[in-house]
mmCIF file of C-alpha atoms and ligand atoms in Angstrom:
data_model
loop_
_atom_site.group_PDB
_atom_site.id
_atom_site.type_symbol
_atom_site.label_atom_id
_atom_site.label_comp_id
_atom_site.label_asym_id
_atom_site.label_seq_id
_atom_site.Cartn_x
_atom_site.Cartn_y
_atom_site.Cartn_z
ATOM 1 C CA UNK J 174 146.616 137.626 -154.838
ATOM 2 C CA UNK J 175 147.788 140.229 -157.234
ATOM 3 C CA UNK J 176 144.295 141.682 -157.541
ATOM 4 C CA UNK J 177 143.936 141.808 -153.759
ATOM 5 C CA UNK J 178 147.154 143.752 -153.498
ATOM 6 C CA UNK J 179 145.987 146.223 -156.098
ATOM 7 C CA UNK J 180 142.638 146.631 -154.356
ATOM 8 C CA UNK J 181 144.328 147.286 -151.023
ATOM 9 C CA UNK J 182 146.544 149.952 -152.509
ATOM 10 C CA UNK J 183 143.550 151.636 -154.123
ATOM 11 C CA UNK J 184 141.598 151.681 -150.859
ATOM 12 C CA UNK J 185 144.535 153.256 -149.047
ATOM 13 C CA UNK J 186 144.846 155.891 -151.745
ATOM 14 C CA UNK J 187 141.155 156.732 -151.464
ATOM 15 C CA UNK J 188 141.138 157.150 -147.691
ATOM 16 C CA UNK J 189 144.369 159.137 -147.782
ATOM 17 C CA UNK J 190 142.820 161.631 -150.200
ATOM 18 C CA UNK J 191 140.337 162.646 -147.495
ATOM 19 C CA UNK J 192 137.307 163.170 -149.685
ATOM 20 C CA UNK J 193 134.317 164.172 -147.574
ATOM 21 C CA UNK J 194 130.631 163.955 -148.291
ATOM 22 C CA UNK J 195 128.119 166.142 -146.540
ATOM 23 C CA UNK J 196 124.483 165.115 -146.820
ATOM 24 C CA UNK J 197 122.359 168.236 -146.508
ATOM 25 C CA UNK J 198 119.855 167.949 -143.669
ATOM 26 C CA UNK J 199 116.153 168.582 -144.004
ATOM 27 C CA UNK J 200 113.322 169.428 -141.623
ATOM 28 C CA UNK J 201 109.755 169.105 -142.889
ATOM 29 C CA UNK J 202 107.956 172.388 -143.382
ATOM 30 C CA UNK J 203 111.034 174.423 -142.601
ATOM 31 C CA UNK J 204 113.544 176.374 -144.590
ATOM 32 C CA UNK J 205 116.639 174.209 -145.024
ATOM 33 C CA UNK J 206 118.868 177.157 -145.906
ATOM 34 C CA UNK J 207 119.897 178.351 -142.381
ATOM 35 C CA UNK J 208 121.226 174.959 -141.217
ATOM 36 C CA UNK J 209 123.092 174.468 -144.463
ATOM 37 C CA UNK J 210 124.580 177.967 -144.218
ATOM 38 C CA UNK J 211 125.946 177.157 -140.761
ATOM 39 C CA UNK J 212 127.664 174.040 -142.052
ATOM 40 C CA UNK J 213 129.017 175.792 -145.138
ATOM 41 C CA UNK J 214 130.375 178.672 -143.094
ATOM 42 C CA UNK J 215 132.423 176.211 -141.003
ATOM 43 C CA UNK J 216 134.500 175.671 -144.128
ATOM 44 C CA UNK J 217 134.478 171.926 -143.451
ATOM 45 C CA UNK J 218 133.215 171.153 -146.920
ATOM 46 C CA UNK J 219 134.811 173.940 -148.921
ATOM 47 C CA UNK J 220 137.383 171.647 -150.478
ATOM 48 C CA UNK J 221 137.663 168.028 -151.581
ATOM 49 C CA UNK J 222 134.024 167.428 -150.779
ATOM 50 C CA UNK J 223 130.660 166.450 -152.126
ATOM 51 C CA UNK J 224 127.672 168.443 -150.897
ATOM 52 C CA UNK J 225 124.793 166.090 -151.473
ATOM 53 C CA UNK J 226 121.090 166.843 -151.611
ATOM 54 C CA UNK J 227 120.100 163.229 -151.267
ATOM 55 C CA UNK J 228 117.574 161.336 -153.272
ATOM 56 C CA UNK J 229 114.111 160.993 -151.771
ATOM 57 C CA UNK J 230 114.174 164.200 -149.754
ATOM 58 C CA UNK J 231 112.172 167.298 -150.603
ATOM 59 C CA UNK J 232 114.392 170.167 -149.581
ATOM 60 C CA UNK J 233 113.004 173.626 -148.921
ATOM 61 C CA UNK J 234 115.235 176.427 -150.039
ATOM 62 C CA UNK J 235 112.928 179.272 -149.026
ATOM 63 C CA UNK J 236 115.696 181.816 -148.618
ATOM 64 C CA UNK J 237 118.697 182.457 -150.846
ATOM 65 C CA UNK J 238 121.735 180.255 -150.480
ATOM 66 C CA UNK J 239 125.328 181.341 -151.038
ATOM 67 C CA UNK J 240 128.159 178.848 -151.244
ATOM 68 C CA UNK J 241 131.596 179.901 -150.011
ATOM 69 C CA UNK J 242 134.618 179.755 -152.326
ATOM 70 C CA UNK J 243 134.966 176.081 -153.228
ATOM 71 C CA UNK J 244 137.886 173.987 -154.426
ATOM 72 C CA UNK J 245 137.421 170.469 -155.771
ATOM 73 C CA UNK J 246 133.800 170.379 -154.725
ATOM 74 C CA UNK J 247 130.769 168.799 -156.270
ATOM 75 C CA UNK J 248 127.263 169.993 -155.417
ATOM 76 C CA UNK J 249 124.931 167.136 -156.305
ATOM 77 C CA UNK J 250 121.153 167.500 -156.482
ATOM 78 C CA UNK J 251 119.721 164.036 -156.532
ATOM 79 C CA UNK J 252 116.871 164.762 -154.295
ATOM 80 C CA UNK J 253 113.625 166.197 -155.347
ATOM 81 C CA UNK J 254 110.372 164.638 -156.438
ATOM 82 C CA UNK J 255 109.402 164.756 -160.028
ATOM 83 C CA UNK J 256 107.201 167.778 -160.729
ATOM 84 C CA UNK J 257 104.431 165.575 -162.065
ATOM 85 C CA UNK J 258 103.556 163.979 -158.760
ATOM 86 C CA UNK J 259 102.291 167.176 -157.164
ATOM 87 C CA UNK J 260 104.791 167.163 -154.335
ATOM 88 C CA UNK J 261 107.443 169.489 -155.582
ATOM 89 C CA UNK J 262 110.739 170.747 -154.397
ATOM 90 C CA UNK J 263 110.157 174.227 -153.076
ATOM 91 C CA UNK J 264 112.963 175.881 -154.865
ATOM 92 C CA UNK J 265 112.032 179.439 -154.149
ATOM 93 C CA UNK J 266 110.181 181.490 -151.605
ATOM 94 C CA UNK J 267 106.481 181.458 -152.370
ATOM 95 C CA UNK J 268 105.698 185.142 -151.899
ATOM 96 C CA UNK J 269 105.027 186.669 -155.288
ATOM 97 C CA UNK J 270 106.437 189.986 -154.301
ATOM 98 C CA UNK J 271 109.435 191.462 -155.974
ATOM 99 C CA UNK J 272 111.868 192.482 -153.292
ATOM 100 C CA UNK J 273 114.956 194.598 -153.672
ATOM 101 C CA UNK J 274 116.495 192.470 -150.915
ATOM 102 C CA UNK J 275 116.825 189.550 -153.302
ATOM 103 C CA UNK J 276 120.565 189.157 -153.751
ATOM 104 C CA UNK J 277 120.122 188.586 -157.454
ATOM 105 C CA UNK J 278 120.331 184.842 -157.701
ATOM 106 C CA UNK J 279 118.701 182.381 -155.341
ATOM 107 C CA UNK J 280 121.747 180.104 -155.469
ATOM 108 C CA UNK J 281 125.082 181.896 -155.586
ATOM 109 C CA UNK J 282 128.517 180.381 -156.022
ATOM 110 C CA UNK J 283 131.201 182.754 -154.789
ATOM 111 C CA UNK J 284 134.109 181.330 -156.742
ATOM 112 C CA UNK J 285 136.747 178.655 -156.675
ATOM 113 C CA UNK J 286 138.363 175.999 -158.783
ATOM 114 C CA UNK J 287 137.124 172.645 -160.074
ATOM 115 C CA UNK J 288 133.505 172.994 -159.020
ATOM 116 C CA UNK J 289 130.723 170.802 -160.349
ATOM 117 C CA UNK J 290 127.008 171.486 -160.084
ATOM 118 C CA UNK J 291 125.281 168.284 -161.020
ATOM 119 C CA UNK J 292 121.676 167.115 -161.127
ATOM 120 C CA UNK J 293 120.299 163.615 -161.436
ATOM 121 C CA UNK J 294 120.253 161.833 -164.779
ATOM 122 C CA UNK J 295 117.076 160.088 -163.573
ATOM 123 C CA UNK J 296 114.204 162.125 -165.027
ATOM 124 C CA UNK J 297 112.015 161.332 -162.014
ATOM 125 C CA UNK J 298 114.406 162.948 -159.576
ATOM 126 C CA UNK J 299 116.439 166.038 -159.020
ATOM 127 C CA UNK J 300 114.060 168.685 -160.338
ATOM 128 C CA UNK J 301 114.357 172.173 -158.921
ATOM 129 C CA UNK J 302 110.906 173.730 -158.829
ATOM 130 C CA UNK J 303 111.003 177.505 -159.033
ATOM 131 C CA UNK J 304 107.214 177.938 -158.684
ATOM 132 C CA UNK J 305 107.380 180.384 -161.547
ATOM 133 C CA UNK J 306 103.738 179.957 -162.593
ATOM 134 C CA UNK J 307 102.410 182.316 -159.932
ATOM 135 C CA UNK J 308 105.011 184.912 -160.925
ATOM 136 C CA UNK J 309 104.105 184.587 -164.595
ATOM 137 C CA UNK J 310 100.370 184.797 -163.842
ATOM 138 C CA UNK J 311 100.915 187.968 -161.810
ATOM 139 C CA UNK J 312 103.211 189.340 -164.535
ATOM 140 C CA UNK J 313 105.531 190.221 -161.688
ATOM 141 C CA UNK J 314 108.889 191.153 -163.146
ATOM 142 C CA UNK J 315 110.103 193.664 -160.609
ATOM 143 C CA UNK J 316 113.068 192.430 -158.579
ATOM 144 C CA UNK J 317 112.463 188.816 -159.479
ATOM 145 C CA UNK J 318 114.969 186.407 -157.985
ATOM 146 C CA UNK J 319 117.206 184.865 -160.593
ATOM 147 C CA UNK J 320 118.210 181.206 -160.529
ATOM 148 C CA UNK J 321 121.815 180.104 -160.304
ATOM 149 C CA UNK J 322 124.826 182.407 -160.275
ATOM 150 C CA UNK J 323 127.791 180.164 -160.984
ATOM 151 C CA UNK J 324 130.262 182.964 -160.468
ATOM 152 C CA UNK J 325 134.038 183.257 -160.508
ATOM 153 C CA UNK J 326 134.623 179.530 -160.997
ATOM 154 C CA UNK J 327 137.665 178.300 -162.896
ATOM 155 C CA UNK J 328 137.235 174.803 -164.320
ATOM 156 C CA UNK J 329 133.561 174.271 -163.644
ATOM 157 C CA UNK J 330 130.888 171.863 -164.757
ATOM 158 C CA UNK J 331 127.112 172.368 -164.828
ATOM 159 C CA UNK J 332 125.494 169.120 -165.873
ATOM 160 C CA UNK J 333 122.256 167.176 -165.682
ATOM 161 C CA UNK J 334 120.454 170.033 -163.935
ATOM 162 C CA UNK J 335 116.680 170.083 -164.311
ATOM 163 C CA UNK J 336 114.739 173.280 -163.661
ATOM 164 C CA UNK J 337 110.930 173.285 -163.476
ATOM 165 C CA UNK J 338 109.056 176.556 -163.960
ATOM 166 C CA UNK J 339 111.893 178.860 -162.966
ATOM 167 C CA UNK J 340 110.732 182.380 -162.094
ATOM 168 C CA UNK J 341 113.115 183.883 -164.602
ATOM 169 C CA UNK J 342 116.800 183.952 -165.527
ATOM 170 C CA UNK J 343 118.270 180.496 -165.016
ATOM 171 C CA UNK J 344 122.050 180.311 -165.089
ATOM 172 C CA UNK J 345 124.597 183.088 -165.013
ATOM 173 C CA UNK J 346 128.319 182.446 -165.187
ATOM 174 C CA UNK J 347 129.878 185.850 -164.562
ATOM 175 C CA UNK J 348 133.597 185.766 -163.996
ATOM 176 C CA UNK J 349 133.863 182.040 -164.644
ATOM 177 C CA UNK J 350 136.161 180.408 -167.147
ATOM 178 C CA UNK J 351 136.723 176.988 -168.627
ATOM 179 C CA UNK J 352 133.190 175.782 -167.984
ATOM 180 C CA UNK J 353 131.633 172.650 -169.377
ATOM 181 C CA UNK J 354 127.849 173.007 -169.443
ATOM 182 C CA UNK J 355 125.837 170.119 -170.810
ATOM 183 C CA UNK J 356 122.730 167.944 -170.561
ATOM 184 C CA UNK J 357 120.664 170.462 -168.582
ATOM 185 C CA UNK J 358 116.882 170.807 -168.912
ATOM 186 C CA UNK J 359 114.782 173.888 -168.350
ATOM 187 C CA UNK J 360 111.010 173.406 -168.510
ATOM 188 C CA UNK J 361 109.335 176.815 -168.526
ATOM 189 C CA UNK J 362 105.915 175.953 -169.891
ATOM 190 C CA UNK J 363 102.952 177.908 -168.589
ATOM 191 C CA UNK J 364 99.880 175.867 -167.659
ATOM 192 C CA UNK J 365 97.638 178.958 -167.781
ATOM 193 C CA UNK J 366 97.415 181.548 -170.534
ATOM 194 C CA UNK J 367 100.160 183.614 -168.956
ATOM 195 C CA UNK J 368 103.482 184.078 -170.624
ATOM 196 C CA UNK J 369 106.445 182.324 -168.984
ATOM 197 C CA UNK J 370 108.812 185.287 -168.826
ATOM 198 C CA UNK J 371 112.136 183.622 -169.010
ATOM 199 C CA UNK J 372 115.511 183.841 -170.533
HETATM 200 C C1 NAG T 375 133.697 171.200 -138.624
HETATM 201 O O1 NAG T 375 134.700 170.244 -138.341
HETATM 202 C C2 NAG T 375 135.171 170.335 -137.005
HETATM 203 C C3 NAG T 375 136.356 169.390 -136.864
HETATM 204 O O2 NAG T 375 136.031 168.123 -137.369
HETATM 205 C C4 NAG T 375 134.027 169.994 -136.052
HETATM 206 O O3 NAG T 375 134.459 170.085 -134.716
HETATM 207 C C5 NAG T 375 132.884 170.961 -136.274
HETATM 208 O O4 NAG T 375 131.774 170.589 -135.494
HETATM 209 C C6 NAG T 375 132.481 170.980 -137.726
HETATM 210 N N1 NAG T 375 131.509 172.030 -137.931
HETATM 211 C C7 NAG T 375 130.355 171.823 -138.554
HETATM 212 C C8 NAG T 375 129.426 173.000 -138.628
HETATM 213 O O5 NAG T 375 130.045 170.751 -139.081
HETATM 214 C C1 NAG T 376 142.564 168.425 -151.443
HETATM 215 O O1 NAG T 376 143.070 167.362 -152.193
HETATM 216 C C2 NAG T 376 144.278 167.682 -152.868
HETATM 217 C C3 NAG T 376 144.628 166.527 -153.784
HETATM 218 O O2 NAG T 376 144.449 165.305 -153.137
HETATM 219 C C4 NAG T 376 145.356 167.979 -151.830
HETATM 220 O O3 NAG T 376 146.561 168.336 -152.467
HETATM 221 C C5 NAG T 376 144.875 169.144 -150.973
HETATM 222 O O4 NAG T 376 145.789 169.362 -149.918
HETATM 223 C C6 NAG T 376 143.508 168.868 -150.365
HETATM 224 N N1 NAG T 376 143.037 170.058 -149.701
HETATM 225 C C7 NAG T 376 142.546 170.061 -148.475
HETATM 226 C C8 NAG T 376 142.144 171.388 -147.935
HETATM 227 O O5 NAG T 376 142.432 169.035 -147.821
HETATM 228 C C1 NAG T 377 137.775 167.889 -159.161
HETATM 229 O O1 NAG T 377 136.545 167.650 -158.522
HETATM 230 C C2 NAG T 377 136.060 166.341 -158.732
HETATM 231 C C3 NAG T 377 134.671 166.260 -158.085
HETATM 232 O O2 NAG T 377 133.789 167.076 -158.739
HETATM 233 C C4 NAG T 377 137.016 165.345 -158.148
HETATM 234 O O3 NAG T 377 136.555 164.040 -158.393
HETATM 235 C C5 NAG T 377 138.403 165.523 -158.751
HETATM 236 O O4 NAG T 377 139.307 164.687 -158.094
HETATM 237 C C6 NAG T 377 138.844 166.971 -158.609
HETATM 238 N N1 NAG T 377 140.109 167.159 -159.323
HETATM 239 C C7 NAG T 377 141.241 167.412 -158.698
HETATM 240 C C8 NAG T 377 142.426 167.675 -159.595
HETATM 241 O O5 NAG T 377 141.323 167.437 -157.482
#
């Protein structure tokens, strides 16, 4: 009886807190960025929310993605296939052309408080494939897109992220403070003779 009472109180507390989870949608062969941008711009998941790239889905982020200012938000990348199975997450646009229209980073956080960027602890899942090999082979270093700009965040966490062949520049944390960054993997190993320009 006592346990039941405690459980009931806990459940009420959880629903009262109004935590929301948004599962990012995906359409095969298409860029998933525009639909996600529309949802993000509604502000519905800018606070007290989880933005989930769910396991088992290969998302296409062909164009740069900017998150609005976030408060108490976790961005969780559980989704992508392991790079070894040949069916990779298309992290970046495929064109190997440096463009001055690249906003700098492919994924930009605009600021906020208590923001977590978290990958999967399962090594088979959650890889972000930057398709860097083609960029390295072409020795293309002009206006390369960078990876993740985790900017202007107070109290942030970057954990368990797994990057596969990033084009160059992985994480930047300009203007952020009190960050806890741990257990992230960056695999930038060239499978040709070309040099994996990376930092
Ligand atoms: C945001 O939430 C409002 C109110 O629940 C809803 O009407 C609207 O459709 C939502 N917008 C998006 C883009 O999800
Ligand atoms: C988010 O949650 C906190 C703590 O539960 C609450 O104080 C705050 O009002 C919530 N914010 C929004 C926008 O719902
Ligand atoms: C901070 O965000 C996490 C999710 O990443 C959430 O579980 C926690 O309740 C938030 N903290 C506060 C003080 O709202």
